């Protein structure tokens, strides 16, 4: 398996533009997570899905952020409009919780820079 | 509210010596703990884990110890190697009120480990 695949690896955009980050989880995994890493806040969970259904989006910072999982093999995280403070590394991870005790596998991340 | 804390931002160790990374948590509902390693420009990779019903888990050079009463866990790396130099994250999983867990990880801030040759 190729692991969790994220695209793009790097994104530079101007303030106010829409940004879409993409994730393909590991085949067979039924939980998918979006994390954001910043110097100030470390790794923070934004939203997670189970069986394609959003379970908890309380970590989404603002209404400008939205996430979808239309099927088991694809998810998107969208920021519209983007702001400089959204600059961070965004990670997608997937897992197959077996009683909740299974590690999550992470993608390589998308480094977002909003100028 | 930082439920998982790694109070040491960095640790420097000589090659061949032991590295000890520490982690504290506040939520007694956490029942599974993990350590991840992260290299620059890569995603975190799973290293080792421990269930709350155990107090020790060992995998090669890596051992994780859990002290539930103190809400503390530690990662021991023996012997340390230069390739171990990375950021180490402690993470925890808890079940919700209904006893369900989806594998949601709560992370600490990370500790930068540097192993000198």
Short mmCIF file of C-alpha atoms in Angstrom, two decimals:
data_model
loop_
_atom_site.label_atom_id
_atom_site.label_comp_id
_atom_site.label_asym_id
_atom_site.label_seq_id
_atom_site.Cartn_x
_atom_site.Cartn_y
_atom_site.Cartn_z
CA UNK A 1 0.00 0.00 0.00
CA UNK A 2 1.28 3.49 -0.83
CA UNK A 3 0.21 4.90 2.50
CA UNK A 4 -1.81 8.05 3.02
CA UNK A 5 -1.41 10.31 0.02
CA UNK A 6 -1.82 14.06 0.27
CA UNK A 7 -1.76 16.66 -2.45
CA UNK A 8 -0.38 19.12 -3.08
CA UNK A 9 2.81 18.89 -1.00
CA UNK A 10 3.22 22.64 -1.08
CA UNK A 11 0.71 25.38 -1.74
CA UNK A 12 1.36 29.10 -1.91
CA UNK A 13 -1.67 31.28 -2.35
CA UNK A 14 -2.74 34.85 -1.94
CA UNK A 15 -4.95 35.98 0.87
CA UNK A 16 -8.60 35.69 -0.05
CA UNK A 17 -8.15 32.79 -2.42
CA UNK A 18 -9.78 29.41 -2.01
CA UNK A 19 -7.50 26.53 -1.10
CA UNK A 20 -8.34 22.84 -1.39
CA UNK A 21 -6.22 20.15 0.20
CA UNK A 22 -6.70 16.53 -0.81
CA UNK A 23 -6.22 13.22 0.91
CA UNK A 24 -6.42 9.59 -0.09
CA UNK A 25 -6.47 7.34 2.99
CA UNK A 26 -5.07 3.85 3.20
CA UNK A 27 -7.43 1.38 1.58
CA UNK A 28 -9.60 -0.36 4.16
CA UNK A 29 -9.17 2.29 6.84
CA UNK A 30 -12.47 3.71 8.01
CA UNK A 31 -11.35 6.64 10.17
CA UNK A 32 -9.84 9.74 8.63
CA UNK A 33 -8.38 12.72 10.44
CA UNK A 34 -7.26 16.20 9.44
CA UNK A 35 -4.58 17.77 11.64
CA UNK A 36 -2.83 21.11 11.47
CA UNK A 37 0.67 21.73 12.78
CA UNK A 38 1.85 25.18 13.80
CA UNK A 39 4.67 26.36 16.01
CA UNK A 40 2.25 27.89 18.48
CA UNK A 41 -0.31 25.11 18.78
CA UNK A 42 1.56 21.98 17.76
CA UNK A 43 -0.50 19.20 16.19
CA UNK A 44 -4.18 20.00 16.57
CA UNK A 45 -7.09 17.94 15.32
CA UNK A 46 -9.40 19.82 13.01
CA UNK A 47 -12.00 17.21 12.08
CA UNK A 48 -12.39 13.48 11.78
CA UNK A 49 -14.62 11.09 9.88
CA UNK A 50 -15.68 7.55 10.49
CA UNK A 51 -17.17 5.55 7.63
CA UNK A 52 -17.24 8.80 5.61
CA UNK A 53 -19.40 10.56 8.21
CA UNK A 54 -18.03 13.61 10.08
CA UNK A 55 -17.91 12.73 13.75
CA UNK A 56 -16.41 15.80 15.35
CA UNK A 57 -15.57 19.09 13.68
CA UNK A 58 -15.12 21.08 16.88
CA UNK A 59 -11.47 21.64 16.02
CA UNK A 60 -12.26 23.51 12.82
CA UNK A 61 -11.14 27.04 13.62
CA UNK A 62 -13.71 29.02 11.66
CA UNK A 63 -16.51 28.75 9.16
CA UNK A 64 -13.94 29.44 6.49
CA UNK A 65 -12.82 25.85 6.95
CA UNK A 66 -14.83 22.94 5.61
CA UNK A 67 -14.12 19.27 4.99
CA UNK A 68 -15.81 16.56 3.02
CA UNK A 69 -15.44 12.85 2.55
CA UNK A 70 -17.58 11.87 -0.44
CA UNK A 71 -16.32 8.28 -0.41
CA UNK A 72 -14.02 5.96 1.47
CA UNK A 73 -11.00 6.81 -0.66
CA UNK A 74 -11.04 10.59 -0.79
CA UNK A 75 -11.34 13.61 1.46
CA UNK A 76 -10.87 17.33 1.00
CA UNK A 77 -10.18 20.21 3.35
CA UNK A 78 -11.16 23.57 1.96
CA UNK A 79 -10.34 27.06 3.20
CA UNK A 80 -12.34 29.87 1.69
CA UNK A 81 -11.26 32.63 1.90
CA UNK A 82 -7.72 31.91 3.04
CA UNK A 83 -5.83 34.20 5.43
CA UNK A 84 -2.12 34.48 6.32
CA UNK A 85 -2.76 32.96 9.75
CA UNK A 86 -3.89 29.76 8.03
CA UNK A 87 -0.28 29.16 7.02
CA UNK A 88 0.69 25.80 8.51
CA UNK A 89 1.37 22.19 7.64
CA UNK A 90 -1.83 20.22 7.23
CA UNK A 91 -1.74 16.48 7.79
CA UNK A 92 -4.23 13.83 6.88
CA UNK A 93 -4.20 10.51 8.72
CA UNK A 94 -6.20 7.33 8.56
CA UNK A 95 -6.71 4.34 10.79
CA UNK A 96 -8.76 1.24 11.34
CA UNK A 97 -9.68 1.51 15.01
CA UNK A 98 -9.88 -1.90 16.56
CA UNK A 99 -11.54 -1.09 19.82
CA UNK A 100 -9.91 2.32 19.49
CA UNK A 101 -6.41 1.01 19.95
CA UNK A 102 -4.93 1.24 16.49
CA UNK A 103 -2.33 3.76 15.44
CA UNK A 104 -3.08 6.32 12.77
CA UNK A 105 -0.93 6.56 9.67
CA UNK A 106 -0.06 10.01 8.46
CA UNK A 107 0.49 11.46 5.04
CA UNK A 108 3.50 13.63 4.29
CA UNK A 109 1.49 16.78 4.78
CA UNK A 110 0.67 19.87 2.76
CA UNK A 111 2.66 22.97 3.60
CA UNK A 112 0.32 25.92 3.06
CA UNK A 113 1.61 29.45 2.80
CA UNK A 114 -0.89 32.27 2.49
CA UNK A 115 0.69 35.59 1.51
CA UNK B 1 -6.45 23.14 27.69
CA UNK B 2 -3.41 20.99 26.99
CA UNK B 3 -4.46 17.48 27.98
CA UNK B 4 -1.18 15.89 26.89
CA UNK B 5 2.00 17.70 27.85
CA UNK B 6 5.62 17.24 26.94
CA UNK B 7 7.42 19.72 29.15
CA UNK B 8 10.87 19.32 27.62
CA UNK B 9 11.06 21.07 24.24
CA UNK B 10 14.41 19.47 23.51
CA UNK B 11 16.83 16.77 24.64
CA UNK B 12 20.44 16.22 23.66
CA UNK B 13 22.11 12.83 24.14
CA UNK B 14 25.39 11.19 23.24
CA UNK B 15 25.33 8.25 20.87
CA UNK B 16 25.12 4.95 22.76
CA UNK B 17 23.54 6.51 25.83
CA UNK B 18 19.94 6.28 26.93
CA UNK B 19 17.35 8.84 25.79
CA UNK B 20 14.38 9.36 28.07
CA UNK B 21 11.44 11.37 26.79
CA UNK B 22 8.64 12.24 29.16
CA UNK B 23 4.94 12.92 28.79
CA UNK B 24 2.19 13.84 31.24
CA UNK B 25 -1.56 13.77 30.73
CA UNK B 26 -4.48 15.16 32.65
CA UNK B 27 -7.49 13.26 31.31
CA UNK B 28 -8.03 10.00 33.21
CA UNK B 29 -10.28 8.80 30.40
CA UNK B 30 -7.30 8.25 28.13
CA UNK B 31 -6.81 4.52 27.80
CA UNK B 32 -4.24 4.10 25.06
CA UNK B 33 -0.99 5.92 24.52
CA UNK B 34 1.33 6.17 21.56
CA UNK B 35 4.65 7.65 20.60
CA UNK B 36 5.28 9.06 17.15
CA UNK B 37 8.53 10.15 15.56
CA UNK B 38 8.68 12.95 13.02
CA UNK B 39 11.46 13.91 10.66
CA UNK B 40 11.46 17.31 8.89
CA UNK B 41 9.18 17.52 5.86
CA UNK B 42 7.58 14.18 6.69
CA UNK B 43 4.45 13.12 8.50
CA UNK B 44 4.60 11.58 11.98
CA UNK B 45 5.31 7.85 11.99
CA UNK B 46 4.13 5.47 14.65
CA UNK B 47 6.81 4.17 16.97
CA UNK B 48 5.34 2.27 19.90
CA UNK B 49 2.18 2.17 21.98
CA UNK B 50 0.86 0.98 25.31
CA UNK B 51 -2.56 0.16 26.68
CA UNK B 52 -3.62 1.56 30.02
CA UNK B 53 -3.87 -1.97 31.39
CA UNK B 54 -0.11 -2.38 31.06
CA UNK B 55 2.80 -0.55 32.62
CA UNK B 56 5.51 -1.44 30.13
CA UNK B 57 5.87 -2.27 26.46
CA UNK B 58 9.13 -3.02 24.73
CA UNK B 59 10.07 -3.13 21.06
CA UNK B 60 13.75 -3.50 20.32
CA UNK B 61 15.58 -0.40 21.48
CA UNK B 62 12.35 1.33 22.43
CA UNK B 63 10.48 0.88 25.70
CA UNK B 64 7.45 2.80 26.89
CA UNK B 65 6.57 2.96 30.57
CA UNK B 66 3.18 4.01 31.90
CA UNK B 67 2.47 5.20 35.43
CA UNK B 68 -1.29 5.60 35.61
CA UNK B 69 -1.39 6.92 39.14
CA UNK B 70 0.98 9.72 38.19
CA UNK B 71 -0.60 10.14 34.75
CA UNK B 72 2.87 9.93 33.30
CA UNK B 73 4.52 7.99 30.54
CA UNK B 74 8.04 7.87 29.23
CA UNK B 75 9.88 6.58 26.19
CA UNK B 76 13.31 5.05 26.64
CA UNK B 77 15.65 4.60 23.70
CA UNK B 78 18.66 2.39 24.39
CA UNK B 79 21.17 2.71 22.89
CA UNK B 80 20.51 6.02 21.19
CA UNK B 81 21.70 6.43 17.60
CA UNK B 82 22.20 9.55 15.47
CA UNK B 83 19.36 8.37 13.23
CA UNK B 84 17.01 8.70 16.20
CA UNK B 85 17.36 12.47 15.99
CA UNK B 86 13.83 13.71 15.32
CA UNK B 87 10.81 15.25 17.00
CA UNK B 88 9.00 12.81 19.28
CA UNK B 89 5.31 13.23 19.97
CA UNK B 90 3.36 11.62 22.74
CA UNK B 91 -0.30 10.97 21.93
CA UNK B 92 -3.34 9.58 23.73
CA UNK B 93 -6.67 8.06 22.78
CA UNK B 94 -9.81 7.99 24.85
CA UNK B 95 -13.23 6.53 24.44
CA UNK B 96 -16.28 8.74 24.41
CA UNK B 97 -19.12 8.51 26.93
CA UNK B 98 -20.64 5.66 24.96
CA UNK B 99 -17.43 3.67 25.04
CA UNK B 100 -16.67 4.31 21.39
CA UNK B 101 -13.33 5.39 20.07
CA UNK B 102 -12.54 6.27 16.51
CA UNK B 103 -8.82 6.40 17.06
CA UNK B 104 -8.77 10.13 17.66
CA UNK B 105 -5.30 11.18 18.85
CA UNK B 106 -4.57 14.02 21.22
CA UNK B 107 -0.93 15.07 20.85
CA UNK B 108 1.64 16.65 23.10
CA UNK B 109 3.76 19.54 21.85
CA UNK B 110 6.70 17.34 20.95
CA UNK B 111 10.32 17.00 22.10
CA UNK B 112 13.22 17.52 19.74
CA UNK B 113 15.76 14.76 20.32
CA UNK B 114 19.31 15.25 19.10
CA UNK B 115 21.72 12.35 19.32
CA UNK B 116 25.35 13.38 18.89
CA UNK B 117 27.89 10.99 17.36
#
